[in-house]
Each structure stands twice: as C-alpha cells, then as structure tokens.
Amino acid sequence: MLSALEVFTTVVVGVMVGVEFSVAFFVNPILDGLPGDSGLRGRTHGARLLGAVMPFWYIGSLVLVAVWAVAGWHHHGAGLVVIAAALLLLSVAMSVLLLVPINNRVKTWTADGLPADWKQQMNRWDRFHYVRVAVIIAAFALLVGALG
C-alpha cells in the first residue's frame, strides 16, 4: 500500500511541477509575445483558471506528501520526503503571501482598466513564480529520490 501512495504522490507532484514549469517557461513567454492585448487577455484568463485549480493541487500535494512521510517514517527515504514536504509548505506560503495577491489583481484586469504599473506587476509575479518553480522541482526530485 505504501508503494502505491509513493507512486501516486510522485505523479501528482510531478504533473503539478510540469504545469508550473510550462507556465513559467512556455505559456507566459508565448502570451507576452502576442500582439495587442491578446497576451494580457491570456494571462487574465489563466489567472482565473489556474487560480481556481492550483490551490487544491498544491494543498493536495502537500497532504499526500505528509501522509507519505508519516506512513513511511521508518522506511528508506523518509528524510527526503520530510524535506520535500517542507519545500511544498514553503511553496504554499510563497503562493499565499507573494503570488496570490498579484494573481487576484490580474484576474480582474481588462484592456480598458489597467493599472499604470501592470507590466511591473506581471514581471514581479514571473520572478516569484520562477523561484516557486525551483522550489517545487527540488521537492519533486527529493520524492523521486525517496522512491528507491
């Protein structure tokens, strides 16, 4: 049973990492290269869509990793799983404190009602997101290492 939990958790976290990596390094750069307000429209739509889904995914991933840490406490790789859980907790804290406030503003923007500093806000979100992606990649790598 523990093996199934380990694999399921690793897959859930890995897919989340893939989505966030894709947003950081492919989706947002593509949107930023679109003409006119098309990229902004894409970002606001993404803020609404992913803003509704990702909190559950992040919290769900953290819960799964915590369950793995408890259930596998005396098994190989338990320390790696605990560190991965701490990193996922850090990613949730980063999300709530740094990214969600910006995301909540972005999802209300329209081309007619942009704040003067909208590009700076988007750049700030991107920088925080790059750090968060690095954190969750590290957590994922630790989980993969703990599978052995």
Short mmCIF file of N, CA, C and O in Angstrom, two decimals:
data_model
loop_
_atom_site.label_atom_id
_atom_site.label_comp_id
_atom_site.label_asym_id
_atom_site.label_seq_id
_atom_site.Cartn_x
_atom_site.Cartn_y
_atom_site.Cartn_z
N MET A 1 0.82 -1.20 0.00
CA MET A 1 0.00 0.00 0.00
C MET A 1 0.86 1.27 0.00
O MET A 1 0.53 2.24 -0.66
N LEU A 2 1.96 1.23 0.76
CA LEU A 2 2.84 2.39 0.81
C LEU A 2 3.43 2.68 -0.56
O LEU A 2 3.54 3.85 -0.96
N SER A 3 3.78 1.64 -1.30
CA SER A 3 4.35 1.84 -2.64
C SER A 3 3.37 2.56 -3.56
O SER A 3 3.76 3.43 -4.32
N ALA A 4 2.10 2.19 -3.48
CA ALA A 4 1.09 2.85 -4.31
C ALA A 4 0.97 4.33 -3.93
O ALA A 4 0.87 5.19 -4.81
N LEU A 5 1.00 4.62 -2.63
CA LEU A 5 0.94 6.01 -2.18
C LEU A 5 2.16 6.78 -2.68
O LEU A 5 2.03 7.93 -3.15
N GLU A 6 3.32 6.18 -2.60
CA GLU A 6 4.54 6.84 -3.05
C GLU A 6 4.48 7.18 -4.54
O GLU A 6 4.79 8.31 -4.94
N VAL A 7 4.06 6.22 -5.34
CA VAL A 7 3.99 6.44 -6.79
C VAL A 7 2.91 7.47 -7.12
O VAL A 7 3.15 8.41 -7.90
N PHE A 8 1.73 7.32 -6.53
CA PHE A 8 0.63 8.26 -6.79
C PHE A 8 1.04 9.68 -6.42
O PHE A 8 0.84 10.62 -7.18
N THR A 9 1.64 9.83 -5.24
CA THR A 9 2.06 11.16 -4.78
C THR A 9 3.10 11.76 -5.71
O THR A 9 3.03 12.94 -6.07
N THR A 10 4.06 10.95 -6.12
CA THR A 10 5.11 11.43 -7.01
C THR A 10 4.53 11.87 -8.35
O THR A 10 4.94 12.91 -8.91
N VAL A 11 3.57 11.13 -8.86
CA VAL A 11 2.93 11.50 -10.13
C VAL A 11 2.16 12.81 -9.96
O VAL A 11 2.26 13.71 -10.80
N VAL A 12 1.38 12.93 -8.89
CA VAL A 12 0.59 14.16 -8.67
C VAL A 12 1.51 15.37 -8.57
O VAL A 12 1.26 16.41 -9.21
N VAL A 13 2.57 15.26 -7.78
CA VAL A 13 3.51 16.38 -7.64
C VAL A 13 4.24 16.62 -8.96
O VAL A 13 4.43 17.78 -9.37
N GLY A 14 4.62 15.57 -9.65
CA GLY A 14 5.32 15.72 -10.92
C GLY A 14 4.50 16.42 -11.99
O GLY A 14 5.01 17.28 -12.71
N VAL A 15 3.22 16.09 -12.07
CA VAL A 15 2.35 16.75 -13.04
C VAL A 15 2.18 18.22 -12.66
O VAL A 15 2.19 19.11 -13.53
N MET A 16 2.04 18.51 -11.36
CA MET A 16 1.94 19.90 -10.91
C MET A 16 3.20 20.67 -11.30
O MET A 16 3.12 21.80 -11.80
N VAL A 17 4.36 20.06 -11.10
CA VAL A 17 5.62 20.70 -11.48
C VAL A 17 5.62 20.97 -12.99
O VAL A 17 6.02 22.04 -13.43
N GLY A 18 5.15 20.00 -13.77
CA GLY A 18 5.11 20.18 -15.22
C GLY A 18 4.23 21.34 -15.64
O GLY A 18 4.60 22.13 -16.52
N VAL A 19 3.07 21.46 -15.01
CA VAL A 19 2.17 22.57 -15.33
C VAL A 19 2.84 23.90 -14.99
O VAL A 19 2.86 24.83 -15.81
N GLU A 20 3.40 23.99 -13.79
CA GLU A 20 4.01 25.26 -13.37
C GLU A 20 5.25 25.60 -14.19
O GLU A 20 5.49 26.76 -14.51
N PHE A 21 6.05 24.59 -14.54
CA PHE A 21 7.21 24.80 -15.40
C PHE A 21 6.76 25.32 -16.76
O PHE A 21 7.33 26.26 -17.32
N SER A 22 5.72 24.71 -17.29
CA SER A 22 5.19 25.10 -18.59
C SER A 22 4.69 26.55 -18.58
O SER A 22 4.95 27.31 -19.51
N VAL A 23 3.99 26.92 -17.52
CA VAL A 23 3.52 28.30 -17.40
C VAL A 23 4.69 29.26 -17.39
O VAL A 23 4.70 30.27 -18.11
N ALA A 24 5.71 28.94 -16.59
CA ALA A 24 6.86 29.85 -16.44
C ALA A 24 7.68 29.99 -17.71
O ALA A 24 8.07 31.10 -18.08
N PHE A 25 7.95 28.88 -18.38
CA PHE A 25 8.94 28.90 -19.45
C PHE A 25 8.37 28.80 -20.86
O PHE A 25 9.11 28.98 -21.83
N PHE A 26 7.06 28.56 -20.98
CA PHE A 26 6.46 28.45 -22.31
C PHE A 26 5.21 29.31 -22.46
O PHE A 26 5.15 30.15 -23.35
N VAL A 27 4.23 29.09 -21.61
CA VAL A 27 2.94 29.77 -21.78
C VAL A 27 3.08 31.28 -21.64
O VAL A 27 2.67 32.03 -22.54
N ASN A 28 3.64 31.75 -20.53
CA ASN A 28 3.74 33.20 -20.34
C ASN A 28 4.64 33.87 -21.38
O ASN A 28 4.27 34.93 -21.90
N PRO A 29 5.80 33.30 -21.74
CA PRO A 29 6.57 33.93 -22.81
C PRO A 29 5.82 33.97 -24.14
O PRO A 29 5.93 34.95 -24.89
N ILE A 30 5.05 32.93 -24.44
CA ILE A 30 4.25 32.94 -25.67
C ILE A 30 3.21 34.05 -25.59
O ILE A 30 3.03 34.83 -26.54
N LEU A 31 2.50 34.13 -24.46
CA LEU A 31 1.47 35.16 -24.30
C LEU A 31 2.08 36.56 -24.38
O LEU A 31 1.48 37.46 -24.98
N ASP A 32 3.25 36.73 -23.78
CA ASP A 32 3.91 38.05 -23.80
C ASP A 32 4.31 38.47 -25.20
O ASP A 32 4.47 39.66 -25.48
N GLY A 33 4.48 37.52 -26.10
CA GLY A 33 4.87 37.82 -27.48
C GLY A 33 3.71 38.10 -28.41
O GLY A 33 3.93 38.44 -29.58
N LEU A 34 2.48 37.94 -27.93
CA LEU A 34 1.32 38.17 -28.79
C LEU A 34 1.07 39.66 -28.98
O LEU A 34 1.36 40.46 -28.11
N PRO A 35 0.50 40.02 -30.12
CA PRO A 35 0.25 41.44 -30.40
C PRO A 35 -0.93 41.99 -29.59
O PRO A 35 -1.81 41.24 -29.16
N GLY A 36 -0.90 43.30 -29.42
CA GLY A 36 -2.02 43.99 -28.76
C GLY A 36 -2.22 43.50 -27.34
O GLY A 36 -1.28 43.23 -26.62
N ASP A 37 -3.50 43.38 -26.98
CA ASP A 37 -3.81 42.96 -25.61
C ASP A 37 -4.10 41.46 -25.53
O ASP A 37 -4.60 40.98 -24.52
N SER A 38 -3.76 40.70 -26.57
CA SER A 38 -4.02 39.26 -26.58
C SER A 38 -3.30 38.54 -25.44
O SER A 38 -3.87 37.68 -24.78
N GLY A 39 -2.04 38.89 -25.23
CA GLY A 39 -1.27 38.26 -24.16
C GLY A 39 -1.84 38.58 -22.80
O GLY A 39 -1.93 37.72 -21.92
N LEU A 40 -2.25 39.83 -22.62
CA LEU A 40 -2.87 40.23 -21.35
C LEU A 40 -4.17 39.46 -21.13
O LEU A 40 -4.44 38.99 -20.03
N ARG A 41 -4.96 39.33 -22.17
CA ARG A 41 -6.21 38.56 -22.05
C ARG A 41 -5.91 37.11 -21.68
O ARG A 41 -6.61 36.51 -20.87
N GLY A 42 -4.88 36.54 -22.29
CA GLY A 42 -4.49 35.17 -21.95
C GLY A 42 -4.04 35.04 -20.51
O GLY A 42 -4.41 34.09 -19.81
N ARG A 43 -3.28 36.02 -20.05
CA ARG A 43 -2.82 35.98 -18.65
C ARG A 43 -3.98 36.14 -17.68
O ARG A 43 -4.01 35.47 -16.65
N THR A 44 -4.91 37.02 -17.96
CA THR A 44 -6.04 37.19 -17.04
C THR A 44 -6.91 35.94 -17.02
O THR A 44 -7.38 35.52 -15.96
N HIS A 45 -7.09 35.32 -18.19
CA HIS A 45 -7.86 34.08 -18.24
C HIS A 45 -7.12 32.97 -17.49
O HIS A 45 -7.72 32.21 -16.72
N GLY A 46 -5.82 32.89 -17.68
CA GLY A 46 -5.01 31.92 -16.96
C GLY A 46 -5.04 32.15 -15.46
O GLY A 46 -5.08 31.20 -14.67
N ALA A 47 -5.04 33.41 -15.06
CA ALA A 47 -5.10 33.73 -13.63
C ALA A 47 -6.42 33.24 -13.02
O ALA A 47 -6.44 32.73 -11.90
N ARG A 48 -7.49 33.36 -13.77
CA ARG A 48 -8.78 32.87 -13.28
C ARG A 48 -8.83 31.35 -13.25
O ARG A 48 -9.22 30.74 -12.26
N LEU A 49 -8.42 30.73 -14.34
CA LEU A 49 -8.49 29.27 -14.45
C LEU A 49 -7.54 28.57 -13.48
O LEU A 49 -7.95 27.77 -12.65
N LEU A 50 -6.26 28.89 -13.58
CA LEU A 50 -5.29 28.23 -12.71
C LEU A 50 -5.43 28.69 -11.26
O LEU A 50 -5.15 27.92 -10.34
N GLY A 51 -5.86 29.92 -11.07
CA GLY A 51 -6.09 30.41 -9.71
C GLY A 51 -7.19 29.65 -9.00
O GLY A 51 -7.21 29.57 -7.77
N ALA A 52 -8.09 29.05 -9.76
CA ALA A 52 -9.16 28.24 -9.16
C ALA A 52 -8.71 26.81 -8.89
O ALA A 52 -9.19 26.17 -7.94
N VAL A 53 -7.79 26.29 -9.68
CA VAL A 53 -7.39 24.88 -9.59
C VAL A 53 -6.16 24.67 -8.72
O VAL A 53 -6.11 23.74 -7.91
N MET A 54 -5.17 25.51 -8.88
CA MET A 54 -3.87 25.26 -8.26
C MET A 54 -3.89 25.23 -6.73
O MET A 54 -3.13 24.44 -6.14
N PRO A 55 -4.70 26.02 -6.05
CA PRO A 55 -4.69 25.90 -4.58
C PRO A 55 -5.00 24.48 -4.11
O PRO A 55 -4.37 23.96 -3.19
N PHE A 56 -5.96 23.83 -4.75
CA PHE A 56 -6.30 22.46 -4.39
C PHE A 56 -5.15 21.51 -4.70
O PHE A 56 -4.87 20.57 -3.96
N TRP A 57 -4.50 21.75 -5.84
CA TRP A 57 -3.39 20.90 -6.25
C TRP A 57 -2.20 21.03 -5.30
O TRP A 57 -1.59 20.04 -4.90
N TYR A 58 -1.88 22.28 -4.93
CA TYR A 58 -0.76 22.49 -4.01
C TYR A 58 -1.06 21.89 -2.64
O TYR A 58 -0.22 21.18 -2.07
N ILE A 59 -2.22 22.17 -2.10
CA ILE A 59 -2.58 21.65 -0.78
C ILE A 59 -2.71 20.13 -0.84
O ILE A 59 -2.24 19.42 0.06
N GLY A 60 -3.35 19.61 -1.89
CA GLY A 60 -3.47 18.17 -2.05
C GLY A 60 -2.12 17.49 -2.12
O GLY A 60 -1.90 16.43 -1.51
N SER A 61 -1.19 18.08 -2.86
CA SER A 61 0.17 17.52 -2.96
C SER A 61 0.85 17.53 -1.60
O SER A 61 1.48 16.54 -1.20
N LEU A 62 0.70 18.62 -0.87
CA LEU A 62 1.31 18.71 0.45
C LEU A 62 0.72 17.66 1.39
O LEU A 62 1.46 17.00 2.13
N VAL A 63 -0.58 17.47 1.34
CA VAL A 63 -1.23 16.47 2.20
C VAL A 63 -0.74 15.07 1.83
O VAL A 63 -0.41 14.26 2.72
N LEU A 64 -0.67 14.76 0.54
CA LEU A 64 -0.18 13.45 0.12
C LEU A 64 1.25 13.20 0.59
O LEU A 64 1.58 12.11 1.08
N VAL A 65 2.10 14.20 0.47
CA VAL A 65 3.49 14.04 0.90
C VAL A 65 3.56 13.89 2.42
O VAL A 65 4.34 13.08 2.94
N ALA A 66 2.73 14.63 3.15
CA ALA A 66 2.71 14.49 4.61
C ALA A 66 2.25 13.09 5.02
O ALA A 66 2.83 12.48 5.93
N VAL A 67 1.24 12.56 4.33
CA VAL A 67 0.78 11.20 4.62
C VAL A 67 1.89 10.20 4.32
O VAL A 67 2.14 9.27 5.11
N TRP A 68 2.58 10.39 3.22
CA TRP A 68 3.71 9.52 2.87
C TRP A 68 4.78 9.59 3.96
O TRP A 68 5.32 8.56 4.39
N ALA A 69 5.09 10.81 4.42
CA ALA A 69 6.11 10.97 5.45
C ALA A 69 5.74 10.22 6.73
O ALA A 69 6.58 9.56 7.35
N VAL A 70 4.49 10.31 7.13
CA VAL A 70 4.03 9.63 8.34
C VAL A 70 3.99 8.12 8.13
O VAL A 70 4.50 7.35 8.95
N ALA A 71 3.39 7.70 7.03
CA ALA A 71 3.24 6.26 6.77
C ALA A 71 4.59 5.58 6.53
O ALA A 71 4.77 4.41 6.86
N GLY A 72 5.54 6.30 5.99
CA GLY A 72 6.83 5.71 5.67
C GLY A 72 7.94 6.14 6.59
O GLY A 72 9.11 6.07 6.23
N TRP A 73 7.58 6.58 7.77
CA TRP A 73 8.55 7.16 8.71
C TRP A 73 9.77 6.26 8.92
O TRP A 73 10.89 6.74 9.02
N HIS A 74 9.57 4.95 9.02
CA HIS A 74 10.67 4.04 9.30
C HIS A 74 11.19 3.35 8.04
O HIS A 74 11.88 2.34 8.12
N HIS A 75 10.86 3.91 6.89
CA HIS A 75 11.29 3.31 5.63
C HIS A 75 12.40 4.15 4.99
O HIS A 75 12.62 5.31 5.37
N HIS A 76 13.01 3.57 3.99
CA HIS A 76 14.06 4.24 3.22
C HIS A 76 13.54 5.56 2.65
O HIS A 76 12.44 5.62 2.12
N GLY A 77 14.31 6.61 2.75
CA GLY A 77 13.98 7.88 2.11
C GLY A 77 13.06 8.78 2.91
O GLY A 77 12.63 9.82 2.40
N ALA A 78 12.75 8.42 4.16
CA ALA A 78 11.81 9.22 4.94
C ALA A 78 12.30 10.66 5.12
O ALA A 78 11.51 11.61 5.06
N GLY A 79 13.59 10.82 5.31
CA GLY A 79 14.14 12.16 5.47
C GLY A 79 13.95 13.02 4.22
O GLY A 79 13.63 14.21 4.31
N LEU A 80 14.11 12.40 3.06
CA LEU A 80 13.90 13.12 1.80
C LEU A 80 12.45 13.56 1.67
O LEU A 80 12.16 14.67 1.18
N VAL A 81 11.54 12.69 2.09
CA VAL A 81 10.11 13.02 1.99
C VAL A 81 9.77 14.17 2.94
O VAL A 81 9.00 15.07 2.58
N VAL A 82 10.35 14.18 4.12
CA VAL A 82 10.10 15.27 5.07
C VAL A 82 10.61 16.59 4.51
O VAL A 82 9.94 17.63 4.60
N ILE A 83 11.80 16.57 3.91
CA ILE A 83 12.34 17.80 3.31
C ILE A 83 11.46 18.24 2.14
O ILE A 83 11.19 19.43 1.97
N ALA A 84 10.99 17.28 1.33
CA ALA A 84 10.08 17.62 0.23
C ALA A 84 8.81 18.26 0.76
O ALA A 84 8.31 19.24 0.19
N ALA A 85 8.29 17.73 1.87
CA ALA A 85 7.09 18.32 2.48
C ALA A 85 7.36 19.75 2.92
O ALA A 85 6.53 20.64 2.72
N ALA A 86 8.53 19.98 3.50
CA ALA A 86 8.88 21.34 3.93
C ALA A 86 8.97 22.28 2.73
O ALA A 86 8.51 23.43 2.79
N LEU A 87 9.53 21.80 1.63
CA LEU A 87 9.61 22.63 0.43
C LEU A 87 8.23 22.91 -0.15
O LEU A 87 7.96 24.04 -0.60
N LEU A 88 7.36 21.92 -0.14
CA LEU A 88 5.99 22.15 -0.62
C LEU A 88 5.26 23.13 0.29
O LEU A 88 4.48 23.96 -0.19
N LEU A 89 5.51 23.04 1.59
CA LEU A 89 4.92 24.01 2.52
C LEU A 89 5.44 25.42 2.21
O LEU A 89 4.67 26.39 2.20
N LEU A 90 6.73 25.52 1.91
CA LEU A 90 7.31 26.81 1.51
C LEU A 90 6.64 27.32 0.24
O LEU A 90 6.32 28.51 0.12
N SER A 91 6.39 26.43 -0.72
CA SER A 91 5.75 26.85 -1.97
C SER A 91 4.32 27.35 -1.73
O SER A 91 3.88 28.30 -2.38
N VAL A 92 3.62 26.73 -0.81
CA VAL A 92 2.27 27.19 -0.46
C VAL A 92 2.35 28.57 0.20
O VAL A 92 1.57 29.48 -0.13
N ALA A 93 3.30 28.74 1.12
CA ALA A 93 3.47 30.04 1.78
C ALA A 93 3.82 31.12 0.75
O ALA A 93 3.28 32.23 0.79
N MET A 94 4.73 30.80 -0.17
CA MET A 94 5.08 31.75 -1.23
C MET A 94 3.86 32.12 -2.06
O MET A 94 3.66 33.28 -2.41
N SER A 95 3.06 31.10 -2.37
CA SER A 95 1.86 31.34 -3.17
C SER A 95 0.93 32.31 -2.47
O SER A 95 0.49 33.31 -3.04
N VAL A 96 0.62 32.01 -1.22
CA VAL A 96 -0.35 32.81 -0.47
C VAL A 96 0.17 34.23 -0.22
O VAL A 96 -0.57 35.20 -0.37
N LEU A 97 1.44 34.34 0.13
CA LEU A 97 1.98 35.65 0.52
C LEU A 97 2.45 36.50 -0.65
O LEU A 97 2.38 37.73 -0.58
N LEU A 98 2.93 35.88 -1.73
CA LEU A 98 3.55 36.64 -2.81
C LEU A 98 2.78 36.60 -4.12
O LEU A 98 2.60 37.64 -4.76
N LEU A 99 2.36 35.42 -4.54
CA LEU A 99 1.77 35.28 -5.87
C LEU A 99 0.27 35.50 -5.91
O LEU A 99 -0.23 36.15 -6.83
N VAL A 100 -0.46 34.98 -4.96
CA VAL A 100 -1.92 35.11 -4.99
C VAL A 100 -2.39 36.57 -4.95
O VAL A 100 -3.31 36.92 -5.69
N PRO A 101 -1.79 37.43 -4.13
CA PRO A 101 -2.24 38.83 -4.16
C PRO A 101 -2.12 39.47 -5.55
O PRO A 101 -3.03 40.18 -5.99
N ILE A 102 -1.02 39.18 -6.24
CA ILE A 102 -0.86 39.71 -7.60
C ILE A 102 -1.87 39.04 -8.53
O ILE A 102 -2.54 39.71 -9.33
N ASN A 103 -1.99 37.73 -8.42
CA ASN A 103 -2.92 36.97 -9.27
C ASN A 103 -4.35 37.48 -9.11
O ASN A 103 -5.10 37.59 -10.08
N ASN A 104 -4.74 37.79 -7.88
CA ASN A 104 -6.11 38.29 -7.63
C ASN A 104 -6.35 39.63 -8.33
O ASN A 104 -7.47 39.90 -8.77
N ARG A 105 -5.32 40.44 -8.42
CA ARG A 105 -5.47 41.70 -9.16
C ARG A 105 -5.52 41.44 -10.66
O ARG A 105 -6.35 41.99 -11.37
N VAL A 106 -4.63 40.58 -11.14
CA VAL A 106 -4.52 40.31 -12.58
C VAL A 106 -5.84 39.78 -13.13
O VAL A 106 -6.27 40.18 -14.22
N LYS A 107 -6.49 38.90 -12.41
CA LYS A 107 -7.70 38.27 -12.96
C LYS A 107 -8.86 39.25 -13.10
O LYS A 107 -9.84 38.93 -13.76
N THR A 108 -8.73 40.45 -12.56
CA THR A 108 -9.80 41.46 -12.71
C THR A 108 -9.48 42.48 -13.80
O THR A 108 -10.33 43.31 -14.12
N TRP A 109 -8.28 42.44 -14.35
CA TRP A 109 -7.86 43.44 -15.31
C TRP A 109 -8.57 43.27 -16.65
O TRP A 109 -8.85 42.17 -17.10
N THR A 110 -8.83 44.40 -17.27
CA THR A 110 -9.30 44.44 -18.65
C THR A 110 -8.38 45.41 -19.40
O THR A 110 -7.69 46.22 -18.77
N ALA A 111 -8.40 45.33 -20.71
CA ALA A 111 -7.55 46.22 -21.50
C ALA A 111 -7.91 47.69 -21.26
O ALA A 111 -7.06 48.57 -21.40
N ASP A 112 -9.15 47.93 -20.89
CA ASP A 112 -9.59 49.30 -20.65
C ASP A 112 -9.27 49.81 -19.26
O ASP A 112 -9.30 51.02 -19.02
N GLY A 113 -8.99 48.89 -18.32
CA GLY A 113 -8.78 49.30 -16.94
C GLY A 113 -7.51 48.76 -16.33
O GLY A 113 -7.53 48.14 -15.28
N LEU A 114 -6.38 49.00 -17.00
CA LEU A 114 -5.11 48.51 -16.49
C LEU A 114 -4.47 49.50 -15.54
O LEU A 114 -4.49 50.71 -15.80
N PRO A 115 -3.86 49.01 -14.47
CA PRO A 115 -3.10 49.94 -13.63
C PRO A 115 -1.84 50.39 -14.37
O PRO A 115 -1.35 49.70 -15.27
N ALA A 116 -1.31 51.52 -13.98
CA ALA A 116 -0.14 52.07 -14.66
C ALA A 116 1.07 51.14 -14.57
O ALA A 116 1.88 51.08 -15.49
N ASP A 117 1.17 50.40 -13.49
CA ASP A 117 2.33 49.53 -13.28
C ASP A 117 2.04 48.07 -13.61
O ASP A 117 2.69 47.17 -13.08
N TRP A 118 1.13 47.80 -14.52
CA TRP A 118 0.72 46.42 -14.77
C TRP A 118 1.86 45.54 -15.26
O TRP A 118 1.98 44.39 -14.87
N LYS A 119 2.75 46.10 -16.08
CA LYS A 119 3.88 45.31 -16.57
C LYS A 119 4.84 44.97 -15.43
O LYS A 119 5.36 43.85 -15.37
N GLN A 120 5.06 45.91 -14.53
CA GLN A 120 5.93 45.65 -13.38
C GLN A 120 5.32 44.58 -12.47
O GLN A 120 6.03 43.72 -11.95
N GLN A 121 4.00 44.61 -12.31
CA GLN A 121 3.33 43.59 -11.52
C GLN A 121 3.47 42.21 -12.17
O GLN A 121 3.69 41.21 -11.48
N MET A 122 3.33 42.16 -13.48
CA MET A 122 3.48 40.89 -14.18
C MET A 122 4.92 40.37 -14.05
O MET A 122 5.13 39.17 -13.82
N ASN A 123 5.90 41.27 -14.18
CA ASN A 123 7.30 40.88 -14.04
C ASN A 123 7.59 40.39 -12.62
O ASN A 123 8.33 39.41 -12.43
N ARG A 124 7.00 41.05 -11.62
CA ARG A 124 7.18 40.63 -10.23
C ARG A 124 6.59 39.24 -10.03
O ARG A 124 7.21 38.37 -9.42
N TRP A 125 5.37 39.01 -10.57
CA TRP A 125 4.74 37.69 -10.46
C TRP A 125 5.64 36.63 -11.11
O TRP A 125 5.86 35.57 -10.54
N ASP A 126 6.17 36.95 -12.30
CA ASP A 126 7.02 35.99 -13.01
C ASP A 126 8.26 35.65 -12.18
O ASP A 126 8.63 34.48 -12.08
N ARG A 127 8.91 36.65 -11.58
CA ARG A 127 10.11 36.39 -10.78
C ARG A 127 9.79 35.50 -9.58
O ARG A 127 10.52 34.54 -9.30
N PHE A 128 8.71 35.79 -8.87
CA PHE A 128 8.30 34.95 -7.74
C PHE A 128 7.97 33.54 -8.23
O PHE A 128 8.28 32.55 -7.57
N HIS A 129 7.33 33.46 -9.38
CA HIS A 129 6.93 32.16 -9.92
C HIS A 129 8.15 31.31 -10.28
O HIS A 129 8.17 30.10 -10.03
N TYR A 130 9.20 31.93 -10.84
CA TYR A 130 10.42 31.19 -11.15
C TYR A 130 11.01 30.56 -9.88
O TYR A 130 11.44 29.40 -9.89
N VAL A 131 11.02 31.32 -8.80
CA VAL A 131 11.54 30.80 -7.54
C VAL A 131 10.66 29.65 -7.04
O VAL A 131 11.17 28.61 -6.61
N ARG A 132 9.34 29.84 -7.12
CA ARG A 132 8.43 28.79 -6.67
C ARG A 132 8.61 27.52 -7.51
O ARG A 132 8.60 26.41 -6.98
N VAL A 133 8.80 27.67 -8.81
CA VAL A 133 9.04 26.51 -9.67
C VAL A 133 10.31 25.79 -9.24
O VAL A 133 10.34 24.55 -9.16
N ALA A 134 11.35 26.52 -8.93
CA ALA A 134 12.59 25.89 -8.47
C ALA A 134 12.36 25.12 -7.17
O ALA A 134 12.88 24.00 -7.01
N VAL A 135 11.56 25.67 -6.29
CA VAL A 135 11.27 25.02 -5.01
C VAL A 135 10.50 23.71 -5.24
O VAL A 135 10.84 22.67 -4.66
N ILE A 136 9.49 23.75 -6.09
CA ILE A 136 8.70 22.52 -6.29
C ILE A 136 9.46 21.48 -7.12
O ILE A 136 9.24 20.28 -6.95
N ILE A 137 10.35 21.93 -8.00
CA ILE A 137 11.21 20.97 -8.71
C ILE A 137 12.12 20.26 -7.71
O ILE A 137 12.30 19.03 -7.78
N ALA A 138 12.67 21.00 -6.77
CA ALA A 138 13.51 20.38 -5.74
C ALA A 138 12.70 19.37 -4.92
O ALA A 138 13.19 18.27 -4.62
N ALA A 139 11.47 19.74 -4.56
CA ALA A 139 10.61 18.82 -3.80
C ALA A 139 10.34 17.55 -4.61
O ALA A 139 10.42 16.43 -4.09
N PHE A 140 10.05 17.71 -5.88
CA PHE A 140 9.80 16.57 -6.76
C PHE A 140 11.03 15.67 -6.85
O PHE A 140 10.93 14.45 -6.77
N ALA A 141 12.19 16.27 -7.03
CA ALA A 141 13.43 15.49 -7.13
C ALA A 141 13.66 14.68 -5.85
O ALA A 141 14.09 13.53 -5.91
N LEU A 142 13.38 15.28 -4.72
CA LEU A 142 13.54 14.56 -3.44
C LEU A 142 12.57 13.38 -3.35
O LEU A 142 12.93 12.30 -2.87
N LEU A 143 11.34 13.58 -3.83
CA LEU A 143 10.38 12.49 -3.82
C LEU A 143 10.83 11.35 -4.73
O LEU A 143 10.71 10.18 -4.36
N VAL A 144 11.34 11.69 -5.88
CA VAL A 144 11.85 10.67 -6.80
C VAL A 144 13.01 9.92 -6.13
O VAL A 144 13.08 8.69 -6.19
N GLY A 145 13.88 10.66 -5.46
CA GLY A 145 14.97 10.03 -4.75
C GLY A 145 14.52 9.11 -3.63
O GLY A 145 15.16 8.09 -3.34
N ALA A 146 13.42 9.45 -3.02
CA ALA A 146 12.89 8.64 -1.91
C ALA A 146 12.22 7.37 -2.39
O ALA A 146 11.98 6.46 -1.59
N LEU A 147 11.88 7.27 -3.67
CA LEU A 147 11.21 6.08 -4.18
C LEU A 147 12.07 4.82 -4.09
O LEU A 147 11.53 3.74 -4.00
N GLY A 148 13.38 5.00 -4.16
CA GLY A 148 14.29 3.87 -4.20
C GLY A 148 14.12 2.98 -3.05
O GLY A 148 14.21 1.86 -2.89
#
